[in-house]
Amino acid sequence: MLFICYLILLSLILYGIQFNRNGFFTDYITKEQCNNIKGIFILLVFISHSLQYIDKAGYVNDNILDVIFTKCSSVMGQLIVVMFLFYSGFGIMESVKRSDFDGGGGGYIKSLPSRRLWPTLRNFDIAVICFIILNVLLGIKMEVNQVIFSFIGWDSVGNSNWYIFDILLCYSSTYITFSICKDRKKAVLLNTLLLVSLMAIIYFVKPFWWYDTILSYSAGMIYSFNKSRVERILQNRFFVVLSTSSMIIILLELTHVDYLGIVHNVESVVFALLVVTLTMKVKNNNKYLNWCGRNLFSMYIYQRIPMILLFTLVSKKSVIFTYPVLFILLSFVGTLLIVAIYNKVVFNKK
Protein backbone atom coordinates (compact mmCIF):
# COMPACT_ATOMS: atom_id res chain seq x y z
CA MET A 1 0.00 0.00 0.00
CA LEU A 2 3.05 2.27 -0.15
CA PHE A 3 1.97 3.49 -3.59
CA ILE A 4 -0.74 5.54 -1.83
CA CYS A 5 1.94 7.95 -0.60
CA TYR A 6 3.20 8.47 -4.13
CA LEU A 7 -0.35 8.98 -5.39
CA ILE A 8 -0.91 11.64 -2.72
CA LEU A 9 2.27 13.40 -3.82
CA LEU A 10 1.21 13.13 -7.47
CA SER A 11 -2.14 14.70 -6.56
CA LEU A 12 -0.32 17.57 -4.85
CA ILE A 13 1.80 18.10 -7.95
CA LEU A 14 -1.23 18.12 -10.25
CA TYR A 15 -3.20 20.43 -7.94
CA GLY A 16 -2.63 24.01 -9.11
CA ILE A 17 -0.60 23.02 -12.17
CA GLN A 18 -0.55 25.39 -15.18
CA PHE A 19 0.68 25.01 -18.76
CA ASN A 20 1.95 27.69 -21.11
CA ARG A 21 1.04 26.28 -24.50
CA ASN A 22 2.02 29.21 -26.68
CA GLY A 23 5.06 30.58 -24.91
CA PHE A 24 7.24 30.27 -21.83
CA PHE A 25 6.82 31.32 -18.21
CA THR A 26 9.17 34.19 -17.42
CA ASP A 27 9.05 33.49 -13.68
CA TYR A 28 10.06 29.82 -14.03
CA ILE A 29 13.14 30.24 -11.84
CA THR A 30 11.99 32.85 -9.35
CA LYS A 31 12.27 32.07 -5.65
CA GLU A 32 8.55 31.27 -5.50
CA GLN A 33 8.69 28.72 -8.31
CA CYS A 34 11.95 27.22 -7.06
CA ASN A 35 10.29 26.61 -3.69
CA ASN A 36 7.45 24.77 -5.43
CA ILE A 37 9.91 22.43 -7.14
CA LYS A 38 11.96 21.97 -3.97
CA GLY A 39 8.72 21.12 -2.17
CA ILE A 40 8.14 18.20 -4.54
CA PHE A 41 11.63 16.82 -4.05
CA ILE A 42 11.76 17.21 -0.25
CA LEU A 43 8.60 15.10 -0.08
CA LEU A 44 10.31 12.49 -2.26
CA VAL A 45 13.25 12.60 0.16
CA PHE A 46 10.82 12.13 3.06
CA ILE A 47 9.27 9.05 1.48
CA SER A 48 12.72 7.67 0.64
CA HIS A 49 13.92 8.08 4.23
CA SER A 50 10.69 6.53 5.56
CA LEU A 51 11.25 3.45 3.39
CA GLN A 52 14.63 2.88 5.07
CA TYR A 53 12.92 2.28 8.43
CA ILE A 54 10.07 0.31 6.90
CA ASP A 55 12.60 -1.97 5.18
CA LYS A 56 14.44 -2.42 8.49
CA ALA A 57 11.17 -3.54 10.04
CA GLY A 58 10.95 -6.34 7.46
CA TYR A 59 8.46 -4.97 4.95
CA VAL A 60 8.33 -6.91 1.68
CA ASN A 61 6.96 -5.39 -1.53
CA ASP A 62 4.36 -7.93 -2.58
CA ASN A 63 2.01 -5.47 -4.25
CA ILE A 64 2.64 -4.79 -7.93
CA LEU A 65 1.95 -1.05 -7.53
CA ASP A 66 4.31 -0.91 -4.56
CA VAL A 67 6.99 -2.60 -6.64
CA ILE A 68 6.51 -0.14 -9.51
CA PHE A 69 6.59 3.00 -7.37
CA THR A 70 9.48 1.91 -5.13
CA LYS A 71 11.43 0.86 -8.22
CA CYS A 72 10.89 4.32 -9.70
CA SER A 73 12.06 5.81 -6.40
CA SER A 74 15.16 3.61 -6.51
CA VAL A 75 15.93 4.66 -10.09
CA MET A 76 15.64 8.33 -9.11
CA GLY A 77 18.09 7.72 -6.28
CA GLN A 78 20.32 10.73 -5.64
CA LEU A 79 18.61 12.77 -8.35
CA ILE A 80 15.97 13.83 -5.81
CA VAL A 81 18.47 16.22 -4.17
CA VAL A 82 19.88 17.65 -7.41
CA MET A 83 17.55 20.65 -7.56
CA PHE A 84 18.43 21.67 -3.99
CA LEU A 85 22.06 22.02 -5.03
CA PHE A 86 21.30 23.54 -8.43
CA TYR A 87 18.94 26.21 -7.07
CA SER A 88 21.38 27.00 -4.28
CA GLY A 89 24.22 27.61 -6.73
CA PHE A 90 21.88 29.62 -8.96
CA GLY A 91 20.63 31.72 -6.04
CA ILE A 92 24.10 32.58 -4.81
CA MET A 93 25.27 33.60 -8.27
CA GLU A 94 22.17 35.75 -8.74
CA SER A 95 22.95 37.46 -5.42
CA VAL A 96 26.53 38.04 -6.53
CA LYS A 97 25.29 39.65 -9.74
CA ARG A 98 22.92 41.92 -7.81
CA SER A 99 25.45 42.92 -5.17
CA ASP A 100 27.65 46.00 -5.21
CA PHE A 101 30.06 44.26 -7.50
CA ASP A 102 33.71 45.32 -7.24
CA GLY A 103 35.10 42.79 -9.68
CA GLY A 104 34.36 39.55 -7.86
CA GLY A 105 31.07 39.68 -6.05
CA GLY A 106 31.85 42.45 -3.63
CA GLY A 107 29.55 42.89 -0.68
CA TYR A 108 27.66 39.66 -1.03
CA ILE A 109 30.75 37.45 -1.16
CA LYS A 110 32.19 39.19 1.89
CA SER A 111 28.96 38.52 3.76
CA LEU A 112 28.59 34.92 2.53
CA PRO A 113 29.92 33.37 5.77
CA SER A 114 27.46 35.35 7.90
CA ARG A 115 24.57 35.00 5.41
CA ARG A 116 24.83 31.35 4.44
CA LEU A 117 27.71 29.39 5.98
CA TRP A 118 27.41 30.12 9.71
CA PRO A 119 23.57 30.16 9.89
CA THR A 120 23.43 26.79 8.12
CA LEU A 121 26.07 25.29 10.42
CA ARG A 122 24.47 26.81 13.53
CA ASN A 123 20.99 25.51 12.70
CA PHE A 124 22.44 22.14 11.76
CA ASP A 125 24.27 21.92 15.10
CA ILE A 126 21.03 22.72 16.93
CA ALA A 127 19.51 19.72 15.16
CA VAL A 128 22.50 17.53 16.05
CA ILE A 129 22.03 18.42 19.73
CA CYS A 130 18.36 17.42 19.44
CA PHE A 131 19.37 14.04 17.99
CA ILE A 132 21.95 13.54 20.75
CA ILE A 133 19.28 14.21 23.38
CA LEU A 134 16.94 11.81 21.58
CA ASN A 135 19.59 9.09 21.55
CA VAL A 136 20.27 9.54 25.27
CA LEU A 137 16.55 9.29 26.07
CA LEU A 138 16.14 6.18 23.89
CA GLY A 139 19.34 4.54 25.10
CA ILE A 140 21.00 4.63 21.68
CA LYS A 141 24.79 4.40 22.06
CA MET A 142 27.13 6.94 20.49
CA GLU A 143 30.92 7.12 20.21
CA VAL A 144 32.80 10.27 21.26
CA ASN A 145 34.37 10.76 17.81
CA GLN A 146 30.99 10.16 16.23
CA VAL A 147 29.44 12.98 18.27
CA ILE A 148 32.32 15.40 17.65
CA PHE A 149 32.40 14.94 13.87
CA SER A 150 28.60 15.06 13.69
CA PHE A 151 28.73 18.79 14.36
CA ILE A 152 30.34 19.41 10.96
CA GLY A 153 28.30 16.77 9.14
CA TRP A 154 31.23 14.38 8.67
CA ASP A 155 29.50 11.79 10.86
CA SER A 156 25.97 11.28 12.11
CA VAL A 157 24.14 10.59 15.37
CA GLY A 158 21.06 9.42 13.50
CA ASN A 159 20.47 12.62 11.55
CA SER A 160 20.87 13.13 7.81
CA ASN A 161 24.28 14.69 7.28
CA TRP A 162 25.98 14.27 3.90
CA TYR A 163 23.90 16.90 2.08
CA ILE A 164 24.55 19.50 4.77
CA PHE A 165 28.28 18.72 4.65
CA ASP A 166 28.23 19.15 0.87
CA ILE A 167 26.34 22.44 0.91
CA LEU A 168 28.72 23.81 3.55
CA LEU A 169 31.56 22.70 1.30
CA CYS A 170 29.97 24.51 -1.65
CA TYR A 171 29.49 27.72 0.34
CA SER A 172 33.10 27.59 1.57
CA SER A 173 34.41 26.90 -1.92
CA THR A 174 32.44 29.83 -3.33
CA TYR A 175 33.70 32.19 -0.64
CA ILE A 176 37.33 31.17 -1.18
CA THR A 177 37.35 31.23 -4.97
CA PHE A 178 35.38 34.47 -5.36
CA SER A 179 37.54 36.15 -2.73
CA ILE A 180 40.70 35.13 -4.56
CA CYS A 181 39.51 35.76 -8.11
CA LYS A 182 37.99 39.15 -8.90
CA ASP A 183 36.79 38.15 -12.37
CA ARG A 184 33.38 36.47 -12.06
CA LYS A 185 33.81 34.20 -15.06
CA LYS A 186 37.17 32.94 -13.84
CA ALA A 187 35.81 32.64 -10.28
CA VAL A 188 32.98 30.37 -11.45
CA LEU A 189 35.48 28.20 -13.33
CA LEU A 190 37.86 28.10 -10.36
CA ASN A 191 35.02 27.19 -8.02
CA THR A 192 34.04 24.30 -10.30
CA LEU A 193 37.62 23.04 -10.44
CA LEU A 194 37.93 23.25 -6.65
CA LEU A 195 34.72 21.26 -6.17
CA VAL A 196 35.97 18.63 -8.64
CA SER A 197 39.18 18.36 -6.61
CA LEU A 198 37.26 18.06 -3.33
CA MET A 199 34.97 15.49 -4.94
CA ALA A 200 38.00 13.39 -5.89
CA ILE A 201 39.25 13.49 -2.28
CA ILE A 202 35.86 12.55 -0.82
CA TYR A 203 35.73 9.63 -3.27
CA PHE A 204 38.43 7.83 -1.27
CA VAL A 205 36.90 8.28 2.18
CA LYS A 206 33.10 8.36 1.79
CA PRO A 207 30.34 6.45 -0.04
CA PHE A 208 29.31 7.54 -3.55
CA TRP A 209 26.30 9.60 -2.49
CA TRP A 210 28.61 12.10 -0.77
CA TYR A 211 30.03 13.34 -4.07
CA ASP A 212 27.95 12.15 -7.03
CA THR A 213 25.65 15.21 -7.28
CA ILE A 214 27.83 18.03 -5.97
CA LEU A 215 28.55 19.56 -9.39
CA SER A 216 24.84 20.41 -9.68
CA TYR A 217 25.72 23.38 -7.48
CA SER A 218 28.32 24.56 -10.00
CA ALA A 219 25.81 24.00 -12.79
CA GLY A 220 23.41 26.36 -11.02
CA MET A 221 26.08 29.05 -10.85
CA ILE A 222 27.01 28.60 -14.50
CA TYR A 223 23.34 28.74 -15.51
CA SER A 224 22.92 32.03 -13.63
CA PHE A 225 26.08 33.47 -15.18
CA ASN A 226 24.89 32.63 -18.71
CA LYS A 227 21.15 32.85 -18.01
CA SER A 228 19.99 34.88 -21.03
CA ARG A 229 22.06 32.87 -23.51
CA VAL A 230 21.03 29.48 -22.08
CA GLU A 231 17.36 30.51 -21.94
CA ARG A 232 17.40 31.31 -25.65
CA ILE A 233 18.91 27.92 -26.46
CA LEU A 234 16.46 26.01 -24.26
CA GLN A 235 13.43 27.85 -25.62
CA ASN A 236 14.48 27.70 -29.27
CA ARG A 237 15.28 23.98 -28.97
CA PHE A 238 12.72 23.09 -26.30
CA PHE A 239 11.65 19.64 -27.50
CA VAL A 240 15.17 18.75 -28.64
CA VAL A 241 16.52 19.55 -25.18
CA LEU A 242 13.73 17.59 -23.48
CA SER A 243 14.17 14.50 -25.62
CA THR A 244 17.97 14.58 -25.62
CA SER A 245 18.32 15.11 -21.86
CA SER A 246 15.74 12.38 -21.17
CA MET A 247 17.59 9.93 -23.40
CA ILE A 248 20.92 10.71 -21.75
CA ILE A 249 19.47 10.08 -18.29
CA ILE A 250 17.84 6.81 -19.37
CA LEU A 251 21.04 5.65 -21.07
CA LEU A 252 23.20 6.42 -18.02
CA GLU A 253 20.71 4.71 -15.71
CA LEU A 254 20.73 1.58 -17.88
CA THR A 255 24.51 1.36 -18.24
CA HIS A 256 25.36 1.95 -14.54
CA VAL A 257 28.81 3.10 -15.64
CA ASP A 258 30.59 5.61 -13.43
CA TYR A 259 34.11 6.76 -12.64
CA LEU A 260 34.98 8.81 -9.57
CA GLY A 261 31.37 10.00 -9.54
CA ILE A 262 31.92 12.00 -12.73
CA VAL A 263 29.31 10.20 -14.83
CA HIS A 264 26.62 10.53 -12.18
CA ASN A 265 27.49 14.19 -11.74
CA VAL A 266 26.97 14.60 -15.48
CA GLU A 267 23.63 12.84 -15.17
CA SER A 268 22.72 15.16 -12.27
CA VAL A 269 23.51 18.27 -14.31
CA VAL A 270 21.48 16.94 -17.25
CA PHE A 271 18.60 16.18 -14.87
CA ALA A 272 18.71 19.74 -13.51
CA LEU A 273 18.63 21.04 -17.09
CA LEU A 274 15.64 18.81 -17.83
CA VAL A 275 13.69 20.09 -14.81
CA VAL A 276 14.52 23.73 -15.54
CA THR A 277 13.43 23.31 -19.16
CA LEU A 278 10.14 21.72 -18.09
CA THR A 279 9.42 24.55 -15.66
CA MET A 280 9.53 27.00 -18.54
CA LYS A 281 6.33 25.40 -19.83
CA VAL A 282 4.81 23.90 -16.68
CA LYS A 283 4.16 25.86 -13.49
CA ASN A 284 2.92 24.68 -10.10
CA ASN A 285 1.19 27.12 -7.75
CA ASN A 286 0.46 24.67 -4.95
CA LYS A 287 0.76 26.52 -1.62
CA TYR A 288 1.44 23.28 0.27
CA LEU A 289 4.41 22.36 -1.90
CA ASN A 290 5.62 25.95 -1.65
CA TRP A 291 5.50 25.75 2.15
CA CYS A 292 7.55 22.54 2.07
CA GLY A 293 10.07 24.22 -0.22
CA ARG A 294 10.33 27.29 2.02
CA ASN A 295 10.94 25.03 5.01
CA LEU A 296 13.37 22.76 3.17
CA PHE A 297 16.13 22.78 5.78
CA SER A 298 13.97 21.99 8.80
CA MET A 299 11.94 19.37 6.92
CA TYR A 300 15.13 17.71 5.71
CA ILE A 301 17.05 17.70 8.97
CA TYR A 302 14.28 16.94 11.48
CA GLN A 303 12.21 14.35 9.60
CA ARG A 304 14.17 11.44 11.03
CA ILE A 305 13.26 12.29 14.65
CA PRO A 306 9.64 11.02 14.47
CA MET A 307 10.84 8.12 12.31
CA ILE A 308 13.42 7.06 14.89
CA LEU A 309 10.93 7.55 17.73
CA LEU A 310 8.28 5.38 16.08
CA PHE A 311 10.77 2.73 14.97
CA THR A 312 12.36 2.50 18.44
CA LEU A 313 9.24 2.73 20.60
CA VAL A 314 7.12 0.25 18.64
CA SER A 315 8.19 -2.98 20.33
CA LYS A 316 6.80 -5.20 17.60
CA LYS A 317 8.22 -4.16 14.24
CA SER A 318 5.46 -6.17 12.59
CA VAL A 319 3.17 -3.21 13.29
CA ILE A 320 5.35 -1.02 11.06
CA PHE A 321 5.58 -3.38 8.11
CA THR A 322 1.89 -4.27 8.46
CA TYR A 323 0.86 -0.63 8.39
CA PRO A 324 3.69 1.15 6.51
CA VAL A 325 1.46 3.97 5.27
CA LEU A 326 0.43 4.72 8.87
CA PHE A 327 4.12 4.87 9.83
CA ILE A 328 4.77 7.38 7.03
CA LEU A 329 1.73 9.51 7.86
CA LEU A 330 2.53 9.63 11.60
CA SER A 331 6.15 10.49 10.81
CA PHE A 332 4.96 13.24 8.48
CA VAL A 333 2.62 14.74 11.08
CA GLY A 334 5.46 14.60 13.60
CA THR A 335 7.76 16.36 11.14
CA LEU A 336 5.21 19.12 10.52
CA LEU A 337 4.89 19.70 14.27
CA ILE A 338 8.66 19.91 14.70
CA VAL A 339 8.97 22.31 11.75
CA ALA A 340 6.23 24.51 13.23
CA ILE A 341 8.01 24.59 16.60
CA TYR A 342 11.36 25.21 14.89
CA ASN A 343 9.96 28.17 12.96
CA LYS A 344 8.44 29.66 16.09
CA VAL A 345 11.51 29.21 18.30
CA VAL A 346 14.31 29.95 15.81
CA PHE A 347 12.67 32.45 13.45
CA ASN A 348 9.58 33.52 15.39
CA LYS A 349 7.44 33.04 12.30
CA LYS A 350 4.14 31.29 11.67
Coordinates of C-alpha atoms in Angstrom, one line a residue:
M1 CA 0.0 0.0 0.0
L2 CA 3.1 2.3 -0.2
F3 CA 2.0 3.5 -3.6
I4 CA -0.7 5.5 -1.8
C5 CA 1.9 8.0 -0.6
Y6 CA 3.2 8.5 -4.1
L7 CA -0.4 9.0 -5.4
I8 CA -0.9 11.6 -2.7
L9 CA 2.3 13.4 -3.8
L10 CA 1.2 13.1 -7.5
S11 CA -2.1 14.7 -6.6
L12 CA -0.3 17.6 -4.9
I13 CA 1.8 18.1 -8.0
L14 CA -1.2 18.1 -10.2
Y15 CA -3.2 20.4 -7.9
G16 CA -2.6 24.0 -9.1
I17 CA -0.6 23.0 -12.2
Q18 CA -0.5 25.4 -15.2
F19 CA 0.7 25.0 -18.8
N20 CA 2.0 27.7 -21.1
R21 CA 1.0 26.3 -24.5
N22 CA 2.0 29.2 -26.7
G23 CA 5.1 30.6 -24.9
F24 CA 7.2 30.3 -21.8
F25 CA 6.8 31.3 -18.2
T26 CA 9.2 34.2 -17.4
D27 CA 9.0 33.5 -13.7
Y28 CA 10.1 29.8 -14.0
I29 CA 13.1 30.2 -11.8
T30 CA 12.0 32.9 -9.3
K31 CA 12.3 32.1 -5.6
E32 CA 8.5 31.3 -5.5
Q33 CA 8.7 28.7 -8.3
C34 CA 11.9 27.2 -7.1
N35 CA 10.3 26.6 -3.7
N36 CA 7.5 24.8 -5.4
I37 CA 9.9 22.4 -7.1
K38 CA 12.0 22.0 -4.0
G39 CA 8.7 21.1 -2.2
I40 CA 8.1 18.2 -4.5
F41 CA 11.6 16.8 -4.0
I42 CA 11.8 17.2 -0.3
L43 CA 8.6 15.1 -0.1
L44 CA 10.3 12.5 -2.3
V45 CA 13.2 12.6 0.2
F46 CA 10.8 12.1 3.1
I47 CA 9.3 9.0 1.5
S48 CA 12.7 7.7 0.6
H49 CA 13.9 8.1 4.2
S50 CA 10.7 6.5 5.6
L51 CA 11.3 3.5 3.4
Q52 CA 14.6 2.9 5.1
Y53 CA 12.9 2.3 8.4
I54 CA 10.1 0.3 6.9
D55 CA 12.6 -2.0 5.2
K56 CA 14.4 -2.4 8.5
A57 CA 11.2 -3.5 10.0
G58 CA 10.9 -6.3 7.5
Y59 CA 8.5 -5.0 5.0
V60 CA 8.3 -6.9 1.7
N61 CA 7.0 -5.4 -1.5
D62 CA 4.4 -7.9 -2.6
N63 CA 2.0 -5.5 -4.2
I64 CA 2.6 -4.8 -7.9
L65 CA 1.9 -1.1 -7.5
D66 CA 4.3 -0.9 -4.6
V67 CA 7.0 -2.6 -6.6
I68 CA 6.5 -0.1 -9.5
F69 CA 6.6 3.0 -7.4
T70 CA 9.5 1.9 -5.1
K71 CA 11.4 0.9 -8.2
C72 CA 10.9 4.3 -9.7
S73 CA 12.1 5.8 -6.4
S74 CA 15.2 3.6 -6.5
V75 CA 15.9 4.7 -10.1
M76 CA 15.6 8.3 -9.1
G77 CA 18.1 7.7 -6.3
Q78 CA 20.3 10.7 -5.6
L79 CA 18.6 12.8 -8.3
I80 CA 16.0 13.8 -5.8
V81 CA 18.5 16.2 -4.2
V82 CA 19.9 17.7 -7.4
M83 CA 17.6 20.7 -7.6
F84 CA 18.4 21.7 -4.0
L85 CA 22.1 22.0 -5.0
F86 CA 21.3 23.5 -8.4
Y87 CA 18.9 26.2 -7.1
S88 CA 21.4 27.0 -4.3
G89 CA 24.2 27.6 -6.7
F90 CA 21.9 29.6 -9.0
G91 CA 20.6 31.7 -6.0
I92 CA 24.1 32.6 -4.8
M93 CA 25.3 33.6 -8.3
E94 CA 22.2 35.7 -8.7
S95 CA 22.9 37.5 -5.4
V96 CA 26.5 38.0 -6.5
K97 CA 25.3 39.7 -9.7
R98 CA 22.9 41.9 -7.8
S99 CA 25.5 42.9 -5.2
D100 CA 27.6 46.0 -5.2
F101 CA 30.1 44.3 -7.5
D102 CA 33.7 45.3 -7.2
G103 CA 35.1 42.8 -9.7
G104 CA 34.4 39.5 -7.9
G105 CA 31.1 39.7 -6.0
G106 CA 31.8 42.5 -3.6
G107 CA 29.6 42.9 -0.7
Y108 CA 27.7 39.7 -1.0
I109 CA 30.7 37.4 -1.2
K110 CA 32.2 39.2 1.9
S111 CA 29.0 38.5 3.8
L112 CA 28.6 34.9 2.5
P113 CA 29.9 33.4 5.8
S114 CA 27.5 35.3 7.9
R115 CA 24.6 35.0 5.4
R116 CA 24.8 31.3 4.4
L117 CA 27.7 29.4 6.0
W118 CA 27.4 30.1 9.7
P119 CA 23.6 30.2 9.9
T120 CA 23.4 26.8 8.1
L121 CA 26.1 25.3 10.4
R122 CA 24.5 26.8 13.5
N123 CA 21.0 25.5 12.7
F124 CA 22.4 22.1 11.8
D125 CA 24.3 21.9 15.1
I126 CA 21.0 22.7 16.9
A127 CA 19.5 19.7 15.2
V128 CA 22.5 17.5 16.0
I129 CA 22.0 18.4 19.7
C130 CA 18.4 17.4 19.4
F131 CA 19.4 14.0 18.0
I132 CA 22.0 13.5 20.7
I133 CA 19.3 14.2 23.4
L134 CA 16.9 11.8 21.6
N135 CA 19.6 9.1 21.5
V136 CA 20.3 9.5 25.3
L137 CA 16.6 9.3 26.1
L138 CA 16.1 6.2 23.9
G139 CA 19.3 4.5 25.1
I140 CA 21.0 4.6 21.7
K141 CA 24.8 4.4 22.1
M142 CA 27.1 6.9 20.5
E143 CA 30.9 7.1 20.2
V144 CA 32.8 10.3 21.3
N145 CA 34.4 10.8 17.8
Q146 CA 31.0 10.2 16.2
V147 CA 29.4 13.0 18.3
I148 CA 32.3 15.4 17.6
F149 CA 32.4 14.9 13.9
S150 CA 28.6 15.1 13.7
F151 CA 28.7 18.8 14.4
I152 CA 30.3 19.4 11.0
G153 CA 28.3 16.8 9.1
W154 CA 31.2 14.4 8.7
D155 CA 29.5 11.8 10.9
S156 CA 26.0 11.3 12.1
V157 CA 24.1 10.6 15.4
G158 CA 21.1 9.4 13.5
N159 CA 20.5 12.6 11.5
S160 CA 20.9 13.1 7.8
N161 CA 24.3 14.7 7.3
W162 CA 26.0 14.3 3.9
Y163 CA 23.9 16.9 2.1
I164 CA 24.6 19.5 4.8
F165 CA 28.3 18.7 4.7
D166 CA 28.2 19.2 0.9
I167 CA 26.3 22.4 0.9
L168 CA 28.7 23.8 3.6
L169 CA 31.6 22.7 1.3
C170 CA 30.0 24.5 -1.7
Y171 CA 29.5 27.7 0.3
S172 CA 33.1 27.6 1.6
S173 CA 34.4 26.9 -1.9
T174 CA 32.4 29.8 -3.3
Y175 CA 33.7 32.2 -0.6
I176 CA 37.3 31.2 -1.2
T177 CA 37.3 31.2 -5.0
F178 CA 35.4 34.5 -5.4
S179 CA 37.5 36.2 -2.7
I180 CA 40.7 35.1 -4.6
C181 CA 39.5 35.8 -8.1
K182 CA 38.0 39.1 -8.9
D183 CA 36.8 38.2 -12.4
R184 CA 33.4 36.5 -12.1
K185 CA 33.8 34.2 -15.1
K186 CA 37.2 32.9 -13.8
A187 CA 35.8 32.6 -10.3
V188 CA 33.0 30.4 -11.4
L189 CA 35.5 28.2 -13.3
L190 CA 37.9 28.1 -10.4
N191 CA 35.0 27.2 -8.0
T192 CA 34.0 24.3 -10.3
L193 CA 37.6 23.0 -10.4
L194 CA 37.9 23.2 -6.7
L195 CA 34.7 21.3 -6.2
V196 CA 36.0 18.6 -8.6
S197 CA 39.2 18.4 -6.6
L198 CA 37.3 18.1 -3.3
M199 CA 35.0 15.5 -4.9
A200 CA 38.0 13.4 -5.9
I201 CA 39.2 13.5 -2.3
I202 CA 35.9 12.5 -0.8
Y203 CA 35.7 9.6 -3.3
F204 CA 38.4 7.8 -1.3
V205 CA 36.9 8.3 2.2
K206 CA 33.1 8.4 1.8
P207 CA 30.3 6.4 0.0
F208 CA 29.3 7.5 -3.6
W209 CA 26.3 9.6 -2.5
W210 CA 28.6 12.1 -0.8
Y211 CA 30.0 13.3 -4.1
D212 CA 27.9 12.1 -7.0
T213 CA 25.7 15.2 -7.3
I214 CA 27.8 18.0 -6.0
L215 CA 28.5 19.6 -9.4
S216 CA 24.8 20.4 -9.7
Y217 CA 25.7 23.4 -7.5
S218 CA 28.3 24.6 -10.0
A219 CA 25.8 24.0 -12.8
G220 CA 23.4 26.4 -11.0
M221 CA 26.1 29.1 -10.8
I222 CA 27.0 28.6 -14.5
Y223 CA 23.3 28.7 -15.5
S224 CA 22.9 32.0 -13.6
F225 CA 26.1 33.5 -15.2
N226 CA 24.9 32.6 -18.7
K227 CA 21.2 32.9 -18.0
S228 CA 20.0 34.9 -21.0
R229 CA 22.1 32.9 -23.5
V230 CA 21.0 29.5 -22.1
E231 CA 17.4 30.5 -21.9
R232 CA 17.4 31.3 -25.6
I233 CA 18.9 27.9 -26.5
L234 CA 16.5 26.0 -24.3
Q235 CA 13.4 27.8 -25.6
N236 CA 14.5 27.7 -29.3
R237 CA 15.3 24.0 -29.0
F238 CA 12.7 23.1 -26.3
F239 CA 11.7 19.6 -27.5
V240 CA 15.2 18.8 -28.6
V241 CA 16.5 19.6 -25.2
L242 CA 13.7 17.6 -23.5
S243 CA 14.2 14.5 -25.6
T244 CA 18.0 14.6 -25.6
S245 CA 18.3 15.1 -21.9
S246 CA 15.7 12.4 -21.2
M247 CA 17.6 9.9 -23.4
I248 CA 20.9 10.7 -21.8
I249 CA 19.5 10.1 -18.3
I250 CA 17.8 6.8 -19.4
L251 CA 21.0 5.7 -21.1
L252 CA 23.2 6.4 -18.0
E253 CA 20.7 4.7 -15.7
L254 CA 20.7 1.6 -17.9
T255 CA 24.5 1.4 -18.2
H256 CA 25.4 1.9 -14.5
V257 CA 28.8 3.1 -15.6
D258 CA 30.6 5.6 -13.4
Y259 CA 34.1 6.8 -12.6
L260 CA 35.0 8.8 -9.6
G261 CA 31.4 10.0 -9.5
I262 CA 31.9 12.0 -12.7
V263 CA 29.3 10.2 -14.8
H264 CA 26.6 10.5 -12.2
N265 CA 27.5 14.2 -11.7
V266 CA 27.0 14.6 -15.5
E267 CA 23.6 12.8 -15.2
S268 CA 22.7 15.2 -12.3
V269 CA 23.5 18.3 -14.3
V270 CA 21.5 16.9 -17.3
F271 CA 18.6 16.2 -14.9
A272 CA 18.7 19.7 -13.5
L273 CA 18.6 21.0 -17.1
L274 CA 15.6 18.8 -17.8
V275 CA 13.7 20.1 -14.8
V276 CA 14.5 23.7 -15.5
T277 CA 13.4 23.3 -19.2
L278 CA 10.1 21.7 -18.1
T279 CA 9.4 24.5 -15.7
M280 CA 9.5 27.0 -18.5
K281 CA 6.3 25.4 -19.8
V282 CA 4.8 23.9 -16.7
K283 CA 4.2 25.9 -13.5
N284 CA 2.9 24.7 -10.1
N285 CA 1.2 27.1 -7.8
N286 CA 0.5 24.7 -4.9
K287 CA 0.8 26.5 -1.6
Y288 CA 1.4 23.3 0.3
L289 CA 4.4 22.4 -1.9
N290 CA 5.6 25.9 -1.6
W291 CA 5.5 25.7 2.2
C292 CA 7.5 22.5 2.1
G293 CA 10.1 24.2 -0.2
R294 CA 10.3 27.3 2.0
N295 CA 10.9 25.0 5.0
L296 CA 13.4 22.8 3.2
F297 CA 16.1 22.8 5.8
S298 CA 14.0 22.0 8.8
M299 CA 11.9 19.4 6.9
Y300 CA 15.1 17.7 5.7
I301 CA 17.0 17.7 9.0
Y302 CA 14.3 16.9 11.5
Q303 CA 12.2 14.4 9.6
R304 CA 14.2 11.4 11.0
I305 CA 13.3 12.3 14.6
P306 CA 9.6 11.0 14.5
M307 CA 10.8 8.1 12.3
I308 CA 13.4 7.1 14.9
L309 CA 10.9 7.5 17.7
L310 CA 8.3 5.4 16.1
F311 CA 10.8 2.7 15.0
T312 CA 12.4 2.5 18.4
L313 CA 9.2 2.7 20.6
V314 CA 7.1 0.2 18.6
S315 CA 8.2 -3.0 20.3
K316 CA 6.8 -5.2 17.6
K317 CA 8.2 -4.2 14.2
S318 CA 5.5 -6.2 12.6
V319 CA 3.2 -3.2 13.3
I320 CA 5.3 -1.0 11.1
F321 CA 5.6 -3.4 8.1
T322 CA 1.9 -4.3 8.5
Y323 CA 0.9 -0.6 8.4
P324 CA 3.7 1.1 6.5
V325 CA 1.5 4.0 5.3
L326 CA 0.4 4.7 8.9
F327 CA 4.1 4.9 9.8
I328 CA 4.8 7.4 7.0
L329 CA 1.7 9.5 7.9
L330 CA 2.5 9.6 11.6
S331 CA 6.1 10.5 10.8
F332 CA 5.0 13.2 8.5
V333 CA 2.6 14.7 11.1
G334 CA 5.5 14.6 13.6
T335 CA 7.8 16.4 11.1
L336 CA 5.2 19.1 10.5
L337 CA 4.9 19.7 14.3
I338 CA 8.7 19.9 14.7
V339 CA 9.0 22.3 11.8
A340 CA 6.2 24.5 13.2
I341 CA 8.0 24.6 16.6
Y342 CA 11.4 25.2 14.9
N343 CA 10.0 28.2 13.0
K344 CA 8.4 29.7 16.1
V345 CA 11.5 29.2 18.3
V346 CA 14.3 30.0 15.8
F347 CA 12.7 32.4 13.4
N348 CA 9.6 33.5 15.4
K349 CA 7.4 33.0 12.3
K350 CA 4.1 31.3 11.7

